[in-house]
Amino acid sequence: MPGWLTLPTLCRFLLWAFTIFHKAQGDPASHPGPHYLLPPIHEVIHSHRGATATLPCVLGTTPPSYKVRWSKVEPGELRETLILITNGLHARGYGPLGGRARMRRGHRLDASLVIAGVRLEDEGRYRCELINGIEDESVALTLSLEGVVFPYQPSRGRYQFNYYEAKQACEEQDGRLATYSQLYQAWTEGLDWCNAGWLLEGSVRYPVLTARAPCGGRGRPGIRSYGPRDRMRDRYDAFCFTSALAGQVFFVPGRLTLSEAHAACRRRGAVVAKVGHLYAAWKFSGLDQCDGGWLADGSVRFPITTPRPRCGGLPDPGVRSFGFPRPQQAAYGTYCYAEN
């Protein structure tokens, strides 16, 4: 054996030959995942409305020339919304989210995205993509907001909204259409509702904890689905989602008409609360008030965190509703909302 062919050298040669052979054979192990971008340790980032959220994206090494592109994957739509592009030195934002987004730049390999003043519509899936003209690669993360889902129907009764009207109705009540994952989370936390409602993805569903004949049959509990629906023609209720408040909700007692309720809130530097405000105050601030009060949409509701006799008649916490009384009926107080 020649002097240069030592045993360690022979082993390295055989390992090299084995690797080349498997690459030629198309061995899946020879095609690893991203090698410039490090896989995220946590793929779901939790935040709440008004907070500053950081979506981590870190390079293991940098190619000679590259760009990083951040985008948001829109639910139910086959498109992505561009947020920001950087070449490592300069960054440019795009669209409404781009004005609140910036690169963290904690170190030279840091391509993380920072979103200030998180809004309800910011929840969803994001993509950090490295573009170097040869082997583009990306990692995906999900921004998840703490929140509460509430069913909503107008004063005209149930099943009045097409998809676009449902979307607008939620926005008018300080919310947005809930996603399927948000509805599922609400179901695991106790939401049981027998009226079908639109979701953000365009599907129509309703959550059932206690299976019963008038509510999808006596099968197993779960999320019932109506399948694909026509967004313009078909009409249902809405499932809305809202998150923590920047202000506070408080109750003004009295026997007020709806117009008197608006005046009472204005005198206190506030406005009549929206339905989403009341749900958020109940969920995140523990608001508990056994008195019906006017809300901005003309409904009368009250929040209960500690169920008790003669206070809604139901064993579980929640927001109770008296429906939509006549606006001239002077029988209720009002819930006001004031920004901090």
PDB file of N, CA and C in Angstrom, residues 125-213:
ATOM      1  N   ARG A 125     -50.535  33.821   8.330  1.00  0.00           N
ATOM      2  CA  ARG A 125     -49.310  33.125   7.949  1.00  0.00           C
ATOM      3  C   ARG A 125     -48.384  34.077   7.198  1.00  0.00           C
ATOM      4  N   TYR A 126     -47.089  34.048   7.555  1.00  0.00           N
ATOM      5  CA  TYR A 126     -46.086  34.910   6.951  1.00  0.00           C
ATOM      6  C   TYR A 126     -44.962  34.062   6.367  1.00  0.00           C
ATOM      7  N   ARG A 127     -44.311  34.624   5.334  1.00  0.00           N
ATOM      8  CA  ARG A 127     -43.212  33.917   4.688  1.00  0.00           C
ATOM      9  C   ARG A 127     -41.981  34.820   4.614  1.00  0.00           C
ATOM     10  N   CYS A 128     -40.857  34.287   5.113  1.00  0.00           N
ATOM     11  CA  CYS A 128     -39.564  34.942   4.975  1.00  0.00           C
ATOM     12  C   CYS A 128     -38.807  34.205   3.880  1.00  0.00           C
ATOM     13  N   GLU A 129     -38.543  34.887   2.776  1.00  0.00           N
ATOM     14  CA  GLU A 129     -37.942  34.243   1.599  1.00  0.00           C
ATOM     15  C   GLU A 129     -36.586  34.873   1.277  1.00  0.00           C
ATOM     16  N   LEU A 130     -35.583  34.033   1.166  1.00  0.00           N
ATOM     17  CA  LEU A 130     -34.260  34.495   0.749  1.00  0.00           C
ATOM     18  C   LEU A 130     -34.119  34.274  -0.751  1.00  0.00           C
ATOM     19  N   ILE A 131     -33.774  35.341  -1.461  1.00  0.00           N
ATOM     20  CA  ILE A 131     -33.660  35.294  -2.920  1.00  0.00           C
ATOM     21  C   ILE A 131     -32.214  35.594  -3.298  1.00  0.00           C
ATOM     22  N   ASN A 132     -31.549  34.607  -3.910  1.00  0.00           N
ATOM     23  CA  ASN A 132     -30.168  34.861  -4.352  1.00  0.00           C
ATOM     24  C   ASN A 132     -29.971  34.548  -5.830  1.00  0.00           C
ATOM     25  N   GLY A 133     -31.078  34.296  -6.545  1.00  0.00           N
ATOM     26  CA  GLY A 133     -30.998  34.088  -7.983  1.00  0.00           C
ATOM     27  C   GLY A 133     -30.630  32.673  -8.386  1.00  0.00           C
ATOM     28  N   ILE A 134     -30.269  31.829  -7.426  1.00  0.00           N
ATOM     29  CA  ILE A 134     -29.897  30.452  -7.750  1.00  0.00           C
ATOM     30  C   ILE A 134     -30.799  29.469  -7.011  1.00  0.00           C
ATOM     31  N   GLU A 135     -30.733  29.511  -5.693  1.00  0.00           N
ATOM     32  CA  GLU A 135     -31.529  28.609  -4.876  1.00  0.00           C
ATOM     33  C   GLU A 135     -32.333  29.429  -3.880  1.00  0.00           C
ATOM     34  N   ASP A 136     -33.518  29.922  -4.304  1.00  0.00           N
ATOM     35  CA  ASP A 136     -34.384  30.645  -3.383  1.00  0.00           C
ATOM     36  C   ASP A 136     -34.938  29.668  -2.345  1.00  0.00           C
ATOM     37  N   GLU A 137     -35.096  30.142  -1.130  1.00  0.00           N
ATOM     38  CA  GLU A 137     -35.634  29.300  -0.078  1.00  0.00           C
ATOM     39  C   GLU A 137     -36.417  30.157   0.891  1.00  0.00           C
ATOM     40  N   SER A 138     -37.284  29.533   1.697  1.00  0.00           N
ATOM     41  CA  SER A 138     -38.132  30.314   2.597  1.00  0.00           C
ATOM     42  C   SER A 138     -38.478  29.513   3.838  1.00  0.00           C
ATOM     43  N   VAL A 139     -38.884  30.241   4.869  1.00  0.00           N
ATOM     44  CA  VAL A 139     -39.459  29.648   6.067  1.00  0.00           C
ATOM     45  C   VAL A 139     -40.790  30.348   6.306  1.00  0.00           C
ATOM     46  N   ALA A 140     -41.727  29.631   6.931  1.00  0.00           N
ATOM     47  CA  ALA A 140     -43.066  30.167   7.186  1.00  0.00           C
ATOM     48  C   ALA A 140     -43.327  30.205   8.682  1.00  0.00           C
ATOM     49  N   LEU A 141     -44.015  31.265   9.113  1.00  0.00           N
ATOM     50  CA  LEU A 141     -44.391  31.427  10.514  1.00  0.00           C
ATOM     51  C   LEU A 141     -45.837  31.896  10.587  1.00  0.00           C
ATOM     52  N   THR A 142     -46.460  31.669  11.729  1.00  0.00           N
ATOM     53  CA  THR A 142     -47.843  32.081  11.953  1.00  0.00           C
ATOM     54  C   THR A 142     -47.903  33.057  13.114  1.00  0.00           C
ATOM     55  N   LEU A 143     -48.541  34.205  12.889  1.00  0.00           N
ATOM     56  CA  LEU A 143     -48.799  35.164  13.958  1.00  0.00           C
ATOM     57  C   LEU A 143     -50.207  34.902  14.479  1.00  0.00           C
ATOM     58  N   SER A 144     -50.305  34.533  15.747  1.00  0.00           N
ATOM     59  CA  SER A 144     -51.584  34.177  16.364  1.00  0.00           C
ATOM     60  C   SER A 144     -51.921  35.192  17.453  1.00  0.00           C
ATOM     61  N   LEU A 145     -53.129  35.748  17.398  1.00  0.00           N
ATOM     62  CA  LEU A 145     -53.547  36.745  18.379  1.00  0.00           C
ATOM     63  C   LEU A 145     -54.441  36.117  19.450  1.00  0.00           C
ATOM     64  N   GLU A 146     -54.231  36.545  20.696  1.00  0.00           N
ATOM     65  CA  GLU A 146     -55.162  36.179  21.752  1.00  0.00           C
ATOM     66  C   GLU A 146     -56.460  36.939  21.497  1.00  0.00           C
ATOM     67  N   GLY A 147     -57.585  36.245  21.563  1.00  0.00           N
ATOM     68  CA  GLY A 147     -58.831  36.924  21.262  1.00  0.00           C
ATOM     69  C   GLY A 147     -60.040  36.119  21.673  1.00  0.00           C
ATOM     70  N   VAL A 148     -61.189  36.571  21.212  1.00  0.00           N
ATOM     71  CA  VAL A 148     -62.451  35.921  21.526  1.00  0.00           C
ATOM     72  C   VAL A 148     -63.331  35.956  20.283  1.00  0.00           C
ATOM     73  N   VAL A 149     -64.036  34.861  20.023  1.00  0.00           N
ATOM     74  CA  VAL A 149     -64.961  34.747  18.895  1.00  0.00           C
ATOM     75  C   VAL A 149     -66.382  34.970  19.403  1.00  0.00           C
ATOM     76  N   PHE A 150     -67.153  35.749  18.659  1.00  0.00           N
ATOM     77  CA  PHE A 150     -68.559  35.936  19.039  1.00  0.00           C
ATOM     78  C   PHE A 150     -69.456  35.841  17.802  1.00  0.00           C
ATOM     79  N   PRO A 151     -70.608  35.176  17.948  1.00  0.00           N
ATOM     80  CA  PRO A 151     -71.558  35.109  16.838  1.00  0.00           C
ATOM     81  C   PRO A 151     -72.286  36.445  16.712  1.00  0.00           C
ATOM     82  N   TYR A 152     -72.621  36.805  15.483  1.00  0.00           N
ATOM     83  CA  TYR A 152     -73.283  38.101  15.285  1.00  0.00           C
ATOM     84  C   TYR A 152     -74.332  37.998  14.194  1.00  0.00           C
ATOM     85  N   GLN A 153     -75.496  38.580  14.488  1.00  0.00           N
ATOM     86  CA  GLN A 153     -76.567  38.735  13.496  1.00  0.00           C
ATOM     87  C   GLN A 153     -77.174  40.112  13.674  1.00  0.00           C
ATOM     88  N   PRO A 154     -77.775  40.678  12.625  1.00  0.00           N
ATOM     89  CA  PRO A 154     -78.317  42.043  12.717  1.00  0.00           C
ATOM     90  C   PRO A 154     -79.699  42.055  13.357  1.00  0.00           C
ATOM     91  N   SER A 155     -80.259  43.256  13.497  1.00  0.00           N
ATOM     92  CA  SER A 155     -81.582  43.402  14.119  1.00  0.00           C
ATOM     93  C   SER A 155     -82.680  42.762  13.281  1.00  0.00           C
ATOM     94  N   ARG A 156     -82.428  42.536  11.994  1.00  0.00           N
ATOM     95  CA  ARG A 156     -83.451  41.953  11.125  1.00  0.00           C
ATOM     96  C   ARG A 156     -83.644  40.455  11.374  1.00  0.00           C
ATOM     97  N   GLY A 157     -82.758  39.851  12.133  1.00  0.00           N
ATOM     98  CA  GLY A 157     -82.893  38.426  12.417  1.00  0.00           C
ATOM     99  C   GLY A 157     -81.736  37.633  11.837  1.00  0.00           C
ATOM    100  N   ARG A 158     -81.839  36.324  11.910  1.00  0.00           N
ATOM    101  CA  ARG A 158     -80.728  35.481  11.502  1.00  0.00           C
ATOM    102  C   ARG A 158     -80.689  35.289   9.988  1.00  0.00           C
ATOM    103  N   TYR A 159     -79.505  34.918   9.518  1.00  0.00           N
ATOM    104  CA  TYR A 159     -79.257  34.579   8.113  1.00  0.00           C
ATOM    105  C   TYR A 159     -79.600  35.732   7.165  1.00  0.00           C
ATOM    106  N   GLN A 160     -78.979  36.881   7.423  1.00  0.00           N
ATOM    107  CA  GLN A 160     -79.197  38.075   6.620  1.00  0.00           C
ATOM    108  C   GLN A 160     -77.969  38.492   5.823  1.00  0.00           C
ATOM    109  N   PHE A 161     -76.797  37.920   6.130  1.00  0.00           N
ATOM    110  CA  PHE A 161     -75.551  38.400   5.534  1.00  0.00           C
ATOM    111  C   PHE A 161     -75.069  37.505   4.400  1.00  0.00           C
ATOM    112  N   ASN A 162     -74.685  38.109   3.264  1.00  0.00           N
ATOM    113  CA  ASN A 162     -73.794  37.373   2.376  1.00  0.00           C
ATOM    114  C   ASN A 162     -72.372  37.528   2.940  1.00  0.00           C
ATOM    115  N   TYR A 163     -71.394  36.930   2.274  1.00  0.00           N
ATOM    116  CA  TYR A 163     -70.036  36.932   2.839  1.00  0.00           C
ATOM    117  C   TYR A 163     -69.519  38.345   3.057  1.00  0.00           C
ATOM    118  N   TYR A 164     -69.704  39.223   2.095  1.00  0.00           N
ATOM    119  CA  TYR A 164     -69.134  40.563   2.156  1.00  0.00           C
ATOM    120  C   TYR A 164     -69.839  41.424   3.202  1.00  0.00           C
ATOM    121  N   GLU A 165     -71.148  41.222   3.350  1.00  0.00           N
ATOM    122  CA  GLU A 165     -71.889  41.936   4.389  1.00  0.00           C
ATOM    123  C   GLU A 165     -71.485  41.441   5.778  1.00  0.00           C
ATOM    124  N   ALA A 166     -71.220  40.147   5.903  1.00  0.00           N
ATOM    125  CA  ALA A 166     -70.758  39.600   7.186  1.00  0.00           C
ATOM    126  C   ALA A 166     -69.393  40.184   7.555  1.00  0.00           C
ATOM    127  N   LYS A 167     -68.526  40.282   6.567  1.00  0.00           N
ATOM    128  CA  LYS A 167     -67.196  40.850   6.803  1.00  0.00           C
ATOM    129  C   LYS A 167     -67.305  42.299   7.279  1.00  0.00           C
ATOM    130  N   GLN A 168     -68.170  43.077   6.632  1.00  0.00           N
ATOM    131  CA  GLN A 168     -68.342  44.475   7.017  1.00  0.00           C
ATOM    132  C   GLN A 168     -68.977  44.586   8.399  1.00  0.00           C
ATOM    133  N   ALA A 169     -69.947  43.713   8.704  1.00  0.00           N
ATOM    134  CA  ALA A 169     -70.620  43.764  10.000  1.00  0.00           C
ATOM    135  C   ALA A 169     -69.641  43.525  11.141  1.00  0.00           C
ATOM    136  N   CYS A 170     -68.737  42.565  10.979  1.00  0.00           N
ATOM    137  CA  CYS A 170     -67.741  42.313  12.022  1.00  0.00           C
ATOM    138  C   CYS A 170     -66.830  43.520  12.212  1.00  0.00           C
ATOM    139  N   GLU A 171     -66.407  44.133  11.112  1.00  0.00           N
ATOM    140  CA  GLU A 171     -65.528  45.294  11.203  1.00  0.00           C
ATOM    141  C   GLU A 171     -66.228  46.461  11.890  1.00  0.00           C
ATOM    142  N   GLU A 172     -67.536  46.603  11.679  1.00  0.00           N
ATOM    143  CA  GLU A 172     -68.287  47.680  12.324  1.00  0.00           C
ATOM    144  C   GLU A 172     -68.435  47.446  13.818  1.00  0.00           C
ATOM    145  N   GLN A 173     -68.249  46.204  14.270  1.00  0.00           N
ATOM    146  CA  GLN A 173     -68.374  45.880  15.693  1.00  0.00           C
ATOM    147  C   GLN A 173     -67.003  45.647  16.343  1.00  0.00           C
ATOM    148  N   ASP A 174     -65.970  46.304  15.827  1.00  0.00           N
ATOM    149  CA  ASP A 174     -64.612  46.209  16.346  1.00  0.00           C
ATOM    150  C   ASP A 174     -64.086  44.778  16.274  1.00  0.00           C
ATOM    151  N   GLY A 175     -64.299  44.132  15.138  1.00  0.00           N
ATOM    152  CA  GLY A 175     -63.798  42.774  14.953  1.00  0.00           C
ATOM    153  C   GLY A 175     -63.470  42.525  13.497  1.00  0.00           C
ATOM    154  N   ARG A 176     -63.275  41.281  13.177  1.00  0.00           N
ATOM    155  CA  ARG A 176     -63.134  40.831  11.802  1.00  0.00           C
ATOM    156  C   ARG A 176     -63.681  39.415  11.746  1.00  0.00           C
ATOM    157  N   LEU A 177     -63.992  38.940  10.547  1.00  0.00           N
ATOM    158  CA  LEU A 177     -64.468  37.568  10.435  1.00  0.00           C
ATOM    159  C   LEU A 177     -63.445  36.605  11.031  1.00  0.00           C
ATOM    160  N   ALA A 178     -63.912  35.667  11.822  1.00  0.00           N
ATOM    161  CA  ALA A 178     -63.023  34.694  12.447  1.00  0.00           C
ATOM    162  C   ALA A 178     -62.529  33.688  11.420  1.00  0.00           C
ATOM    163  N   THR A 179     -61.365  33.132  11.664  1.00  0.00           N
ATOM    164  CA  THR A 179     -60.850  32.039  10.847  1.00  0.00           C
ATOM    165  C   THR A 179     -61.371  30.717  11.404  1.00  0.00           C
ATOM    166  N   TYR A 180     -61.187  29.655  10.628  1.00  0.00           N
ATOM    167  CA  TYR A 180     -61.604  28.343  11.118  1.00  0.00           C
ATOM    168  C   TYR A 180     -60.846  27.970  12.387  1.00  0.00           C
ATOM    169  N   SER A 181     -59.541  28.243  12.433  1.00  0.00           N
ATOM    170  CA  SER A 181     -58.756  27.878  13.619  1.00  0.00           C
ATOM    171  C   SER A 181     -59.214  28.662  14.836  1.00  0.00           C
ATOM    172  N   GLN A 182     -59.630  29.919  14.652  1.00  0.00           N
ATOM    173  CA  GLN A 182     -60.145  30.702  15.774  1.00  0.00           C
ATOM    174  C   GLN A 182     -61.478  30.149  16.258  1.00  0.00           C
ATOM    175  N   LEU A 183     -62.346  29.746  15.332  1.00  0.00           N
ATOM    176  CA  LEU A 183     -63.623  29.149  15.724  1.00  0.00           C
ATOM    177  C   LEU A 183     -63.389  27.826  16.451  1.00  0.00           C
ATOM    178  N   TYR A 184     -62.431  27.037  15.958  1.00  0.00           N
ATOM    179  CA  TYR A 184     -62.127  25.771  16.611  1.00  0.00           C
ATOM    180  C   TYR A 184     -61.626  26.011  18.034  1.00  0.00           C
ATOM    181  N   GLN A 185     -60.746  26.992  18.208  1.00  0.00           N
ATOM    182  CA  GLN A 185     -60.248  27.310  19.547  1.00  0.00           C
ATOM    183  C   GLN A 185     -61.399  27.726  20.460  1.00  0.00           C
ATOM    184  N   ALA A 186     -62.316  28.553  19.934  1.00  0.00           N
ATOM    185  CA  ALA A 186     -63.467  28.987  20.731  1.00  0.00           C
ATOM    186  C   ALA A 186     -64.348  27.799  21.108  1.00  0.00           C
ATOM    187  N   TRP A 187     -64.500  26.843  20.192  1.00  0.00           N
ATOM    188  CA  TRP A 187     -65.286  25.634  20.482  1.00  0.00           C
ATOM    189  C   TRP A 187     -64.650  24.840  21.617  1.00  0.00           C
ATOM    190  N   THR A 188     -63.321  24.698  21.600  1.00  0.00           N
ATOM    191  CA  THR A 188     -62.656  23.969  22.686  1.00  0.00           C
ATOM    192  C   THR A 188     -62.814  24.695  24.016  1.00  0.00           C
ATOM    193  N   GLU A 189     -63.063  26.017  23.973  1.00  0.00           N
ATOM    194  CA  GLU A 189     -63.228  26.792  25.200  1.00  0.00           C
ATOM    195  C   GLU A 189     -64.686  26.903  25.633  1.00  0.00           C
ATOM    196  N   GLY A 190     -65.607  26.281  24.869  1.00  0.00           N
ATOM    197  CA  GLY A 190     -66.998  26.231  25.318  1.00  0.00           C
ATOM    198  C   GLY A 190     -68.028  26.864  24.421  1.00  0.00           C
ATOM    199  N   LEU A 191     -67.654  27.377  23.243  1.00  0.00           N
ATOM    200  CA  LEU A 191     -68.639  28.006  22.362  1.00  0.00           C
ATOM    201  C   LEU A 191     -69.548  26.948  21.745  1.00  0.00           C
ATOM    202  N   ASP A 192     -70.840  27.076  21.988  1.00  0.00           N
ATOM    203  CA  ASP A 192     -71.861  26.173  21.452  1.00  0.00           C
ATOM    204  C   ASP A 192     -72.941  27.040  20.824  1.00  0.00           C
ATOM    205  N   TRP A 193     -73.057  26.973  19.497  1.00  0.00           N
ATOM    206  CA  TRP A 193     -73.954  27.900  18.796  1.00  0.00           C
ATOM    207  C   TRP A 193     -74.608  27.178  17.634  1.00  0.00           C
ATOM    208  N   CYS A 194     -75.935  27.299  17.543  1.00  0.00           N
ATOM    209  CA  CYS A 194     -76.688  26.484  16.591  1.00  0.00           C
ATOM    210  C   CYS A 194     -77.000  27.201  15.279  1.00  0.00           C
ATOM    211  N   ASN A 195     -76.534  28.430  15.094  1.00  0.00           N
ATOM    212  CA  ASN A 195     -76.746  29.142  13.837  1.00  0.00           C
ATOM    213  C   ASN A 195     -75.450  29.174  13.041  1.00  0.00           C
ATOM    214  N   ALA A 196     -75.528  28.864  11.770  1.00  0.00           N
ATOM    215  CA  ALA A 196     -74.338  28.845  10.916  1.00  0.00           C
ATOM    216  C   ALA A 196     -73.893  30.255  10.592  1.00  0.00           C
ATOM    217  N   GLY A 197     -72.570  30.430  10.492  1.00  0.00           N
ATOM    218  CA  GLY A 197     -72.030  31.762  10.211  1.00  0.00           C
ATOM    219  C   GLY A 197     -70.833  31.703   9.280  1.00  0.00           C
ATOM    220  N   TRP A 198     -70.623  32.812   8.565  1.00  0.00           N
ATOM    221  CA  TRP A 198     -69.480  32.935   7.660  1.00  0.00           C
ATOM    222  C   TRP A 198     -68.174  32.994   8.447  1.00  0.00           C
ATOM    223  N   LEU A 199     -67.117  32.428   7.854  1.00  0.00           N
ATOM    224  CA  LEU A 199     -65.760  32.556   8.354  1.00  0.00           C
ATOM    225  C   LEU A 199     -64.906  33.263   7.308  1.00  0.00           C
ATOM    226  N   LEU A 200     -63.729  33.716   7.714  1.00  0.00           N
ATOM    227  CA  LEU A 200     -62.887  34.527   6.844  1.00  0.00           C
ATOM    228  C   LEU A 200     -62.512  33.809   5.558  1.00  0.00           C
ATOM    229  N   GLU A 201     -62.302  32.503   5.633  1.00  0.00           N
ATOM    230  CA  GLU A 201     -61.905  31.750   4.442  1.00  0.00           C
ATOM    231  C   GLU A 201     -63.039  31.601   3.430  1.00  0.00           C
ATOM    232  N   GLY A 202     -64.261  32.005   3.814  1.00  0.00           N
ATOM    233  CA  GLY A 202     -65.410  31.876   2.914  1.00  0.00           C
ATOM    234  C   GLY A 202     -66.249  30.650   3.191  1.00  0.00           C
ATOM    235  N   SER A 203     -65.896  29.860   4.190  1.00  0.00           N
ATOM    236  CA  SER A 203     -66.696  28.697   4.559  1.00  0.00           C
ATOM    237  C   SER A 203     -67.804  29.115   5.519  1.00  0.00           C
ATOM    238  N   VAL A 204     -68.788  28.226   5.695  1.00  0.00           N
ATOM    239  CA  VAL A 204     -69.907  28.460   6.610  1.00  0.00           C
ATOM    240  C   VAL A 204     -69.963  27.287   7.583  1.00  0.00           C
ATOM    241  N   ARG A 205     -69.886  27.587   8.879  1.00  0.00           N
ATOM    242  CA  ARG A 205     -69.824  26.526   9.890  1.00  0.00           C
ATOM    243  C   ARG A 205     -70.531  26.990  11.160  1.00  0.00           C
ATOM    244  N   TYR A 206     -70.681  26.035  12.092  1.00  0.00           N
ATOM    245  CA  TYR A 206     -71.154  26.383  13.431  1.00  0.00           C
ATOM    246  C   TYR A 206     -70.652  25.346  14.423  1.00  0.00           C
ATOM    247  N   PRO A 207     -70.347  25.793  15.672  1.00  0.00           N
ATOM    248  CA  PRO A 207     -69.753  24.903  16.677  1.00  0.00           C
ATOM    249  C   PRO A 207     -70.817  24.302  17.592  1.00  0.00           C
ATOM    250  N   VAL A 208     -70.747  23.004  17.803  1.00  0.00           N
ATOM    251  CA  VAL A 208     -71.723  22.306  18.646  1.00  0.00           C
ATOM    252  C   VAL A 208     -70.988  21.512  19.714  1.00  0.00           C
ATOM    253  N   LEU A 209     -71.266  21.825  20.975  1.00  0.00           N
ATOM    254  CA  LEU A 209     -70.728  21.044  22.082  1.00  0.00           C
ATOM    255  C   LEU A 209     -71.708  19.982  22.552  1.00  0.00           C
ATOM    256  N   THR A 210     -72.997  20.353  22.606  1.00  0.00           N
ATOM    257  CA  THR A 210     -74.044  19.417  23.016  1.00  0.00           C
ATOM    258  C   THR A 210     -74.867  19.068  21.783  1.00  0.00           C
ATOM    259  N   ALA A 211     -74.593  17.901  21.201  1.00  0.00           N
ATOM    260  CA  ALA A 211     -75.303  17.488  19.986  1.00  0.00           C
ATOM    261  C   ALA A 211     -76.789  17.295  20.301  1.00  0.00           C
ATOM    262  N   ARG A 212     -77.645  17.817  19.419  1.00  0.00           N
ATOM    263  CA  ARG A 212     -79.085  17.736  19.629  1.00  0.00           C
ATOM    264  C   ARG A 212     -79.791  17.776  18.285  1.00  0.00           C
ATOM    265  N   ALA A 213     -81.040  17.289  18.275  1.00  0.00           N
ATOM    266  CA  ALA A 213     -81.768  17.123  17.016  1.00  0.00           C
ATOM    267  C   ALA A 213     -81.893  18.410  16.205  1.00  0.00           C
TER     268      ALA A 213
END
